[in-house]
Short mmCIF file of C-alpha atoms in Angstrom, two decimals:
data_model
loop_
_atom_site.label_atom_id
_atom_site.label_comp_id
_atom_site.label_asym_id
_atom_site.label_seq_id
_atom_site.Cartn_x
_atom_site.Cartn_y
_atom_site.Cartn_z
CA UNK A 1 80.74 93.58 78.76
CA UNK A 2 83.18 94.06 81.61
CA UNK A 3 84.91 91.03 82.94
CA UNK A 4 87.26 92.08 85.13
CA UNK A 5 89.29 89.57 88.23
CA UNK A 6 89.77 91.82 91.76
CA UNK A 7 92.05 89.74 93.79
CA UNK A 8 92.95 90.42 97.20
CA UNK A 9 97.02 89.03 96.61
CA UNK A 10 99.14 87.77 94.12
CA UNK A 11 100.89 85.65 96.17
CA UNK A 12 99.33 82.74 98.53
CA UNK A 13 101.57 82.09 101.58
CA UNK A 14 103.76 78.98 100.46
CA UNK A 15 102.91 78.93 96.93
CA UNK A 16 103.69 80.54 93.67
CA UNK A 17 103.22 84.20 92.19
CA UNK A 18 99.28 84.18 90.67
CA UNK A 19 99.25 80.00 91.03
CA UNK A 20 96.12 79.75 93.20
CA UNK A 21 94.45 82.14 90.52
CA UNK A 22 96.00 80.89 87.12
CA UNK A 23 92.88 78.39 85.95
CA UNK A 24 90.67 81.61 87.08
CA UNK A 25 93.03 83.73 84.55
CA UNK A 26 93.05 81.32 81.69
CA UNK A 27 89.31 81.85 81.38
CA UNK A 28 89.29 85.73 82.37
CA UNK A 29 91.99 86.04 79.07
CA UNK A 30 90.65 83.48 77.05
CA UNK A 31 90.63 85.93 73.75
CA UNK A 32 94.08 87.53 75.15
CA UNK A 33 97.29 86.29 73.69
CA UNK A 34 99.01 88.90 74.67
CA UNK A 35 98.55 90.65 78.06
CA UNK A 36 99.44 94.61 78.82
CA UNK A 37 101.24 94.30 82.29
CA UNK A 38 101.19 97.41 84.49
CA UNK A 39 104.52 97.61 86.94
CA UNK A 40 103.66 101.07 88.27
CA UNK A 41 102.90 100.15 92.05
CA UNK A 42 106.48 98.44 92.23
CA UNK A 43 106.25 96.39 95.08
CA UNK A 44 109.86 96.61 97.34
CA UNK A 45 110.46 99.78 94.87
CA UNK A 46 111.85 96.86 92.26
CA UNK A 47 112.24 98.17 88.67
CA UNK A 48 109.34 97.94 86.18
CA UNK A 49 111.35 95.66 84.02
CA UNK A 50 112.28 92.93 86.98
CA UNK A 51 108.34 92.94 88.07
CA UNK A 52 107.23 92.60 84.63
CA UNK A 53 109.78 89.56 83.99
CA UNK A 54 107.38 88.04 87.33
CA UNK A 55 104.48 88.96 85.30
CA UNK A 56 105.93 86.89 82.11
CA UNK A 57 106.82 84.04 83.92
CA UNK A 58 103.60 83.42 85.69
CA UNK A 59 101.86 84.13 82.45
CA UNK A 60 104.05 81.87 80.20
CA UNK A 61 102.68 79.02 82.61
CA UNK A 62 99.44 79.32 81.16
CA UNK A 63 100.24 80.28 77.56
CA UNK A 64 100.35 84.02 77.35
CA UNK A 65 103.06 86.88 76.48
CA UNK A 66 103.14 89.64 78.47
CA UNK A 67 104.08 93.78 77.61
CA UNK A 68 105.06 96.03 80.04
CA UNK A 69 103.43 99.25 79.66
CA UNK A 70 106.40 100.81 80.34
CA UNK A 71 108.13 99.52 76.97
CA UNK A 72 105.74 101.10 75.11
CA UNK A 73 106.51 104.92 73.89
CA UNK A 74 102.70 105.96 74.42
CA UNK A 75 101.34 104.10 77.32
CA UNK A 76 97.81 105.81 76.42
CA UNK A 77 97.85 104.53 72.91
CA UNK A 78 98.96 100.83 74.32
CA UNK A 79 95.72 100.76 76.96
CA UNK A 80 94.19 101.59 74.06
CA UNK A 81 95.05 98.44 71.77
CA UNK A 82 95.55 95.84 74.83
CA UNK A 83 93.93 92.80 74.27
CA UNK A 84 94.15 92.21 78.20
CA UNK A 85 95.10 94.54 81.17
CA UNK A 86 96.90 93.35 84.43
CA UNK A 87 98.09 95.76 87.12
CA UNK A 88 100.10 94.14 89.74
CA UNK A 89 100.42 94.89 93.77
CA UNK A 90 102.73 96.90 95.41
CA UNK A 91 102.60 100.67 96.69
CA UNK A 92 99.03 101.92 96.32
CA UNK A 93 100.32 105.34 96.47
CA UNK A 94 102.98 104.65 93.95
CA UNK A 95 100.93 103.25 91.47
CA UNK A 96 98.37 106.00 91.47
CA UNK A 97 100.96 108.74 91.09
CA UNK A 98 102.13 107.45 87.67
CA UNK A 99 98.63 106.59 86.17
CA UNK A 100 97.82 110.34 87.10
CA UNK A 101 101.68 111.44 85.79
CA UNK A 102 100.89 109.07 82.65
CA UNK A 103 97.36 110.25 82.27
CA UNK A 104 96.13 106.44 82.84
CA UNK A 105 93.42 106.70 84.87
CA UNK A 106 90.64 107.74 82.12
CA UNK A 107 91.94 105.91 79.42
CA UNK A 108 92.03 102.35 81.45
CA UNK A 109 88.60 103.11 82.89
CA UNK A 110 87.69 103.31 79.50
CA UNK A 111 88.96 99.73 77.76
CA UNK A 112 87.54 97.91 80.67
CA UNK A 113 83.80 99.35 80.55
CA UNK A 114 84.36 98.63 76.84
CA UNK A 115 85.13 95.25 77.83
CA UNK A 116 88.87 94.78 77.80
CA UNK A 117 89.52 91.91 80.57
CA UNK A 118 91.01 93.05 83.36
CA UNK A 119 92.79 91.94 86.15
CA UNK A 120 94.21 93.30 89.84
CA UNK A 121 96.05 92.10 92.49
CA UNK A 122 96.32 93.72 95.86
CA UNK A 123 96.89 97.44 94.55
CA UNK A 124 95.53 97.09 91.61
CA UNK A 125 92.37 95.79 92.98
CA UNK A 126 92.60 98.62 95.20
CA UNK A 127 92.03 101.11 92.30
CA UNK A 128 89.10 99.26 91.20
CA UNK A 129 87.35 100.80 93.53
CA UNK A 130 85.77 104.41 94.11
CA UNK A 131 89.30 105.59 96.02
CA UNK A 132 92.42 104.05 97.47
CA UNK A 133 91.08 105.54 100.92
CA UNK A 134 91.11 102.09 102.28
CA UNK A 135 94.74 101.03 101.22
CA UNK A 136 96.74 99.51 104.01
CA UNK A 137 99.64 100.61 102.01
CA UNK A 138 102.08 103.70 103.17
CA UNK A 139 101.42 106.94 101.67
CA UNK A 140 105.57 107.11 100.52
CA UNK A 141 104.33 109.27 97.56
CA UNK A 142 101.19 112.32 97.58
CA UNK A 143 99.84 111.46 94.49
CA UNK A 144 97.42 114.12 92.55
CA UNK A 145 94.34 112.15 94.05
CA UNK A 146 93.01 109.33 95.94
CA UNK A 147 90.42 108.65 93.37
CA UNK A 148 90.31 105.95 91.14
CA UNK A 149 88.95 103.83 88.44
CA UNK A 150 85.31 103.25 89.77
CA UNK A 151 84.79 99.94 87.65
CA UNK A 152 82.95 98.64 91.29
CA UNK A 153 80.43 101.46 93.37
CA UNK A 154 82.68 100.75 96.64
CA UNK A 155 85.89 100.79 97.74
CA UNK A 156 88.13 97.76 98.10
CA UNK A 157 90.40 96.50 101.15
CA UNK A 158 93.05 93.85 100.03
CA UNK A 159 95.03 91.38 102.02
CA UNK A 160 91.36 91.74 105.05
CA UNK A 161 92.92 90.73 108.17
CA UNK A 162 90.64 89.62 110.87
CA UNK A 163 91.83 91.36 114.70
CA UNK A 164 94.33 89.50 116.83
CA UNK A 165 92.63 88.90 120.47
CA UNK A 166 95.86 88.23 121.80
CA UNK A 167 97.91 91.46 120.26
CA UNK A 168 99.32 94.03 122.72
CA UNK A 169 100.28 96.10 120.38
CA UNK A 170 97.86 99.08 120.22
CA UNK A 171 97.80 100.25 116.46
CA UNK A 172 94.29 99.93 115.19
CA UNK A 173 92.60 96.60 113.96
CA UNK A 174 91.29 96.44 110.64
CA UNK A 175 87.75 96.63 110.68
CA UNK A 176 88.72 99.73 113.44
CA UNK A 177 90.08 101.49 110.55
CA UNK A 178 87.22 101.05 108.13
CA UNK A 179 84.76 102.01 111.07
CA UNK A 180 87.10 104.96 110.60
CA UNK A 181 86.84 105.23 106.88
CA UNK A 182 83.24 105.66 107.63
CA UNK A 183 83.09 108.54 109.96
CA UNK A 184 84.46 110.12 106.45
CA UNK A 185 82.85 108.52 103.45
CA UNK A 186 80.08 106.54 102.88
CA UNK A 187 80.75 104.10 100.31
CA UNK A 188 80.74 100.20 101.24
CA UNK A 189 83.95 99.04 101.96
CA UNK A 190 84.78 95.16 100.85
CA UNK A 191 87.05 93.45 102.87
CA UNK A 192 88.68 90.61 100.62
CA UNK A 193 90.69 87.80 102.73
CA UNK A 194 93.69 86.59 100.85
CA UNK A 195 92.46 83.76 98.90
CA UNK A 196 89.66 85.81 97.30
CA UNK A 197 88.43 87.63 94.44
CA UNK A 198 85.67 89.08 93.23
CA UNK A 199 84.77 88.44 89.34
CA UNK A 200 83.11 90.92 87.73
CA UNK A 201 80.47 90.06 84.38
CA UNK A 202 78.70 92.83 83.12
CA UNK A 203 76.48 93.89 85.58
CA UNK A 204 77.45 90.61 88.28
CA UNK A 205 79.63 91.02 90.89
CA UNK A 206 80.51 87.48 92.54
CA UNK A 207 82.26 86.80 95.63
CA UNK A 208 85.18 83.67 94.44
CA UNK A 209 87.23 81.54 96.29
CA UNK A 210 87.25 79.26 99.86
CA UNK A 211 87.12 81.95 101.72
CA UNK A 212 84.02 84.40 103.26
CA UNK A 213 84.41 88.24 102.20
CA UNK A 214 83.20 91.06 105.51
CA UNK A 215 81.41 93.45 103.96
CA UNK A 216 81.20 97.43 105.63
CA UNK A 217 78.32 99.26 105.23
CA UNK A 218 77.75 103.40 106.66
CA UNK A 219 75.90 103.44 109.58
CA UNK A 220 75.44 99.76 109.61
CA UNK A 221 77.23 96.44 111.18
CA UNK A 222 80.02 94.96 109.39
CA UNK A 223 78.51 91.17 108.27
CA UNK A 224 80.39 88.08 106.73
CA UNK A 225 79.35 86.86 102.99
CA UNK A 226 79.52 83.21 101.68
CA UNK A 227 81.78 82.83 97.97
CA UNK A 228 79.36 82.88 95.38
CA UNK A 229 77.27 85.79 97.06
CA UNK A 230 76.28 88.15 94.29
CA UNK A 231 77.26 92.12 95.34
CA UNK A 232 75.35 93.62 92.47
CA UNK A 233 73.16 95.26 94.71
CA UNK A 234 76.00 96.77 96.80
CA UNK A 235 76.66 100.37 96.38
CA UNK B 1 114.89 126.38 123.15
CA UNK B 2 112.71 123.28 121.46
CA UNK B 3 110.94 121.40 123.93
CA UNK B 4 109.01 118.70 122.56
CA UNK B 5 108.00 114.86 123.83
CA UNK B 6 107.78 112.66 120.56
CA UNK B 7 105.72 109.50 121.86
CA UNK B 8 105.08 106.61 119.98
CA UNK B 9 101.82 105.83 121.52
CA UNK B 10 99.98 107.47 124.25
CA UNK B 11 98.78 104.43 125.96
CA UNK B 12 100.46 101.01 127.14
CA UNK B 13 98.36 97.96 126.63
CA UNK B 14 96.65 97.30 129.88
CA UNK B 15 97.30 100.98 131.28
CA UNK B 16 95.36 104.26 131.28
CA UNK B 17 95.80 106.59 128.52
CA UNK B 18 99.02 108.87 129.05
CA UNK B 19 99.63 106.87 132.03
CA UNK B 20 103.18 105.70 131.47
CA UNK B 21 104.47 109.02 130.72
CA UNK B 22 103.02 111.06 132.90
CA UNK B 23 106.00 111.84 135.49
CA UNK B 24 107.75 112.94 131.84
CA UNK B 25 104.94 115.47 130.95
CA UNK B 26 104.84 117.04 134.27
CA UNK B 27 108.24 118.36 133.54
CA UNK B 28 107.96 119.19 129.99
CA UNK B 29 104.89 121.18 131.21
CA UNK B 30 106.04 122.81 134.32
CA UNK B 31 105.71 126.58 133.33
CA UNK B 32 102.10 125.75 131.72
CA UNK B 33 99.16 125.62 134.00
CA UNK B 34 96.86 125.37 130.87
CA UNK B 35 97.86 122.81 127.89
CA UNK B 36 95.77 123.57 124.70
CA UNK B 37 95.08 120.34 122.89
CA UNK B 38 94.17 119.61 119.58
CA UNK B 39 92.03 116.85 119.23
CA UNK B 40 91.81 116.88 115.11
CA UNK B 41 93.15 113.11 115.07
CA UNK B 42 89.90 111.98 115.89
CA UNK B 43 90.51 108.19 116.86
CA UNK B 44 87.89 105.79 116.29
CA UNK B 45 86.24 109.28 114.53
CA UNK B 46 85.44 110.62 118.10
CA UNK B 47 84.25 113.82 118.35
CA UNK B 48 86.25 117.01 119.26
CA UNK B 49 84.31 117.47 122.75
CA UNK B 50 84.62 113.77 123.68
CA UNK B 51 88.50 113.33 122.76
CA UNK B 52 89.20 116.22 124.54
CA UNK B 53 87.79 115.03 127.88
CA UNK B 54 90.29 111.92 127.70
CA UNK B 55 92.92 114.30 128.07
CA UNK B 56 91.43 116.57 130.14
CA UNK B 57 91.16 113.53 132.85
CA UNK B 58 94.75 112.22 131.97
CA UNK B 59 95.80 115.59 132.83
CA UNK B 60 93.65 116.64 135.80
CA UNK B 61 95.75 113.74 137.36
CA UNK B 62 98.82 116.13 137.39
CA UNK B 63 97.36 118.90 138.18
CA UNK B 64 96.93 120.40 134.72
CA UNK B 65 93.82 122.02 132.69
CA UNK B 66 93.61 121.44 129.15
CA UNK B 67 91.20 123.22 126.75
CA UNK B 68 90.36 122.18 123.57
CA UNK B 69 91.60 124.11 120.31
CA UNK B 70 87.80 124.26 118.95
CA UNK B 71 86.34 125.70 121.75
CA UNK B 72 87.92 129.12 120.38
CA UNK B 73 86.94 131.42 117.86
CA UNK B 74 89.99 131.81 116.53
CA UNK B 75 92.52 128.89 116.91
CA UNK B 76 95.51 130.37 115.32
CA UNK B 77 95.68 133.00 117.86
CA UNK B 78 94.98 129.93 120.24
CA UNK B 79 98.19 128.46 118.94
CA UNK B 80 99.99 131.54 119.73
CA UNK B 81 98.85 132.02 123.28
CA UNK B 82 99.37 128.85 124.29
CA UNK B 83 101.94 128.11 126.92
CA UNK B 84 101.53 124.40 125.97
CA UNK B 85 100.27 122.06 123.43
CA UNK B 86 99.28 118.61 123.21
CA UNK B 87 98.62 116.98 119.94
CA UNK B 88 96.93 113.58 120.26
CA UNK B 89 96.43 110.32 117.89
CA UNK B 90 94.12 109.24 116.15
CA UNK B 91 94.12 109.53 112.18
CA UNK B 92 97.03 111.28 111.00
CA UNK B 93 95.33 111.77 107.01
CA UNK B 94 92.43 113.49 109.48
CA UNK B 95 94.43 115.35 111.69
CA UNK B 96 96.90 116.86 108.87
CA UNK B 97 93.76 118.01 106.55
CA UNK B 98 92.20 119.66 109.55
CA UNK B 99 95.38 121.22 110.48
CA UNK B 100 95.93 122.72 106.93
CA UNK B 101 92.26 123.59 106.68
CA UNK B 102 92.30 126.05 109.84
CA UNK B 103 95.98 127.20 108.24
CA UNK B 104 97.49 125.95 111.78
CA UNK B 105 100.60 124.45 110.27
CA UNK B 106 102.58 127.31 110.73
CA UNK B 107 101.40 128.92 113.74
CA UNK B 108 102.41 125.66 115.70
CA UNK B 109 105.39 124.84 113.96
CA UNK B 110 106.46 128.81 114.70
CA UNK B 111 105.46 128.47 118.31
CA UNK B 112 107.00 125.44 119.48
CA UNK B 113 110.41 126.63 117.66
CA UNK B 114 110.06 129.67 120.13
CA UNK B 115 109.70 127.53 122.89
CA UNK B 116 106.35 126.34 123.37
CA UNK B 117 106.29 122.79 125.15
CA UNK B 118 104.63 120.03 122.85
CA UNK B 119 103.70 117.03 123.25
CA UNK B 120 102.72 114.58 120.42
CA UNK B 121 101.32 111.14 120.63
CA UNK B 122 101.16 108.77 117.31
CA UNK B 123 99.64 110.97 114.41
CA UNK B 124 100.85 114.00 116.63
CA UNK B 125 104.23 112.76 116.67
CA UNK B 126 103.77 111.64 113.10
CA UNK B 127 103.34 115.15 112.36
CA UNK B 128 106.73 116.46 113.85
CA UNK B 129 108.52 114.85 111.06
CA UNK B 130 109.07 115.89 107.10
CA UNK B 131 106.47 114.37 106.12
CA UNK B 132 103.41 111.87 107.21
CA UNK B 133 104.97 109.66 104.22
CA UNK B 134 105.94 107.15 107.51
CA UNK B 135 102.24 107.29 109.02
CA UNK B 136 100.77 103.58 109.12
CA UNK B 137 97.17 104.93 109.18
CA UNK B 138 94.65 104.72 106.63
CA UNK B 139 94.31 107.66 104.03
CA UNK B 140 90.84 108.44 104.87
CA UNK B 141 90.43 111.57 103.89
CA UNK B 142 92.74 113.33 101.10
CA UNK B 143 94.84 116.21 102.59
CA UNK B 144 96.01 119.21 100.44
CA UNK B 145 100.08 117.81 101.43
CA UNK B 146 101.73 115.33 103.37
CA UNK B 147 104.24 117.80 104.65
CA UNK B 148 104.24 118.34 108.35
CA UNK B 149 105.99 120.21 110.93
CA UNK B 150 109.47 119.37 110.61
CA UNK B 151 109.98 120.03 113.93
CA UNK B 152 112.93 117.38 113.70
CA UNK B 153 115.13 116.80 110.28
CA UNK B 154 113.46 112.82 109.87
CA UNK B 155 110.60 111.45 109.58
CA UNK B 156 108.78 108.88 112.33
CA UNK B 157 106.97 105.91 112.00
CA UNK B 158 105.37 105.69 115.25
CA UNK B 159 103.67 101.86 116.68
CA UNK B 160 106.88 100.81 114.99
CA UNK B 161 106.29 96.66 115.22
CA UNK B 162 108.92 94.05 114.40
CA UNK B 163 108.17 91.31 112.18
CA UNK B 164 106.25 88.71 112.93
CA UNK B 165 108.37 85.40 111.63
CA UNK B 166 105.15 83.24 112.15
CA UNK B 167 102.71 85.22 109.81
CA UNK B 168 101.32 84.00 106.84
CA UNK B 169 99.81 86.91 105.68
CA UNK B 170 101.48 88.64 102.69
CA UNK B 171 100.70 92.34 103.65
CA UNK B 172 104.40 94.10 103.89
CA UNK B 173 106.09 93.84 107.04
CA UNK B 174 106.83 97.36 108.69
CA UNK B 175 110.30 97.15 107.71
CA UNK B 176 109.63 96.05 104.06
CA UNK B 177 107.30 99.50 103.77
CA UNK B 178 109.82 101.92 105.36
CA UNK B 179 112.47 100.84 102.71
CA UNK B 180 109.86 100.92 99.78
CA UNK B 181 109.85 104.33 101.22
CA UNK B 182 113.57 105.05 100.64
CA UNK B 183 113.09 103.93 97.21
CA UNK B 184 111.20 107.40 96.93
CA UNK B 185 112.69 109.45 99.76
CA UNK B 186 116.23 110.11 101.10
CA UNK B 187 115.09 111.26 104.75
CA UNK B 188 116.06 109.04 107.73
CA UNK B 189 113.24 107.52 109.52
CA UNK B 190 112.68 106.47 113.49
CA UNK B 191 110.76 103.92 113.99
CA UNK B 192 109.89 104.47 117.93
CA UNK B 193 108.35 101.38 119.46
CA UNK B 194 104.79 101.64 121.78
CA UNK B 195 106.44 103.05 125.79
CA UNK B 196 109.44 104.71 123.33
CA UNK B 197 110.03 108.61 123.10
CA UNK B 198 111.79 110.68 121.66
CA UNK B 199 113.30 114.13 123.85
CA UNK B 200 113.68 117.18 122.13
CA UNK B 201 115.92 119.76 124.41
CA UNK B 202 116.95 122.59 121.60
CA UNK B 203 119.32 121.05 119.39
CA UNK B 204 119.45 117.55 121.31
CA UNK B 205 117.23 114.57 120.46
CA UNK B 206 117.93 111.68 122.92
CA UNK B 207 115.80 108.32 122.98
CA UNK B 208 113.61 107.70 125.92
CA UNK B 209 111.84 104.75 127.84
CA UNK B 210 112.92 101.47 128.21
CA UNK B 211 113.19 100.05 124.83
CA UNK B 212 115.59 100.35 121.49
CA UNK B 213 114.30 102.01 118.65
CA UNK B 214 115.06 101.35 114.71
CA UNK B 215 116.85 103.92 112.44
CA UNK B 216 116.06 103.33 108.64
CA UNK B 217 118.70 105.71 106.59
CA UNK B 218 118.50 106.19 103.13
CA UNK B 219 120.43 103.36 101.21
CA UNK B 220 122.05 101.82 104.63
CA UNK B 221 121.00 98.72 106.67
CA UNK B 222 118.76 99.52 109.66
CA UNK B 223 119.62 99.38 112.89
CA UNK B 224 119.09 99.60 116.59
CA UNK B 225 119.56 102.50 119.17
CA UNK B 226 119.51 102.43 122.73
CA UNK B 227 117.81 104.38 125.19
CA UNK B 228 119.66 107.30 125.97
CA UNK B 229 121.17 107.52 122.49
CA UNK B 230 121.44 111.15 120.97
CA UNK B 231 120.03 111.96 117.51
CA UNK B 232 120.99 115.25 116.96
CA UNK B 233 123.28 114.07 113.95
CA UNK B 234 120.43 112.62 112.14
CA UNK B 235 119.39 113.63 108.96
#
């Protein structure tokens, strides 16, 4: 059964890497001693081996080792055994490339339809979705595709940012760039405030978290849903 | 000789569109009655016919015609007969894969190094650069490269925006994604802030309008030009 955590951010403003989300993560790796950390998206271009010494520290908090991918000599083979998958936020772009470079993409997809837990943050949320077309992030690298691992039938938008009545500054709002998206592509598009996540089980998909979600539709008007609203039928 | 208006934006907040560079593009167009524009960008995902009228009443106000690339047959032989082009904003990812798709990226980049006066506005002064690596738009639609017209040795980042001390949102700051950036790239980027241009004259590149702009180099701390500053030793 897929369980699988897609969190908008890591990082709550004024608190602690993953500590809004860590009682969440002690049940979504409740069979996981160990955890297989993903560093690939680099956030700030830092090193995988300084990111994944974040990911250890948050995760010794609740009990759990973390393994960088990257310390393994056959990243495919290590997907392949991990008792629980994290990929971390950064550079959507960046992240892509080297699961495509590192032949990832399959392989992950894989374990987490065969129920490995998994969890995201920011860009690796965004990857959970059909394509990273609705990344805020800057394309800094032209990886081999935009598309992704599909374990939801819509694309993701992390870190949702409502528009700012009083801005002068005349680069596109949000939601003006989804309305975009969908001149383009007609998948739903789930825009995920900072604070929320959606938790997959099986065949539920459950908005989590204080906050509402805004969910984009082709062709129809964006609308606001309550946490706890089930998206199963969303696709 | 080069002749080329780089513009961050092509409308002020709270003026018309083109508006506050209009005295500018009467003088970069002088020898062309007829401006061919290409409205791939599609903003908002208007349509060809309807972006084009924008600038064919922006430019009616100086006296100029402008026809749009798809109302030929043929627009590479449009390209070449032009005796001036306008590319406008909108979605750069759009505007780059329609560019590439009607094999135009040549054609322009070969006629405005023999003279051609251009003018480009956000995606279409995204486009003079390496690379649309620097774009802040959403990658909507997958082109087949981010490499652009290199019209200039650097790459832009156009709506460049300051940081905003008082936000609590954890999405990167502009400045935070343009060195993530030079953790992957070693060109020099401008970041040319909304009423900034840049002037191409031949070999000179000289900031224009009324504010600073910030130069990113690969590996050194930002900084600020003024207006009036020459760039030709950038790159």
């Amino acid at each position: 059964m897929k369980q699988i955590c897609i969190a908008s951010t890591s990082t709550l403003h004024g608190s602690g890497y993953l500590d809004y989300i860590l009682d969440e993560l002690k049940l979504l790796f409740k069979t996981a001693e160990t955890i297989l950390f993903v560093p690939y998206a680099r956030p700030g271009g830092i090193t995988h081996e300084l990111y994944t010494k974040n990911a250890k520290a948050a995760f010794a908090s609740i009990g759990k080792t973390v393994v960088g991918i990257h310390e393994f000599d056959n990243p495919i083979e290590a997907v392949k055994q991990a008792k629980g998958i994290f990929i971390g936020g950064g550079n959507t772009f960046v992240l892509v490339n080297q699961l495509y470079k590192n032949q990832l993409v399959e392989p992950i997809k894989e374990a987490v339809l065969n129920g490995t837990p998994y969890l995201g943050t920011s860009a690796g949320s965004n990857i959970c979705g059909l394509t990273i077309g609705t990344t805020n992030d800057m394309p800094i690298v032209y990886p081999p595709s935009f598309k992704t691992l599909g374990l939801v039938p819509f694309n993701i938008n992390p870190h949702y940012l409502d528009p700012d009545a009083s801005s002068k500054h005349m680069g596109e709002t949000r939601e003006t760039r989804i309305k975009e998206f969908h001149k383009f592509n007609t998948q739903p598009v789930v825009g995920l405030r900072e604070g929320s996540w959606l938790e997959v089980k099986g065949d539920s998909i459950v908005l989590k978290g204080g906050l509402k979600a805004r969910i984009f539709e082709y062709d129809k008007d964006a609308f606001e849903i309550e946490s706890g609203t089930e998206l199963n039928q969303l696709k």
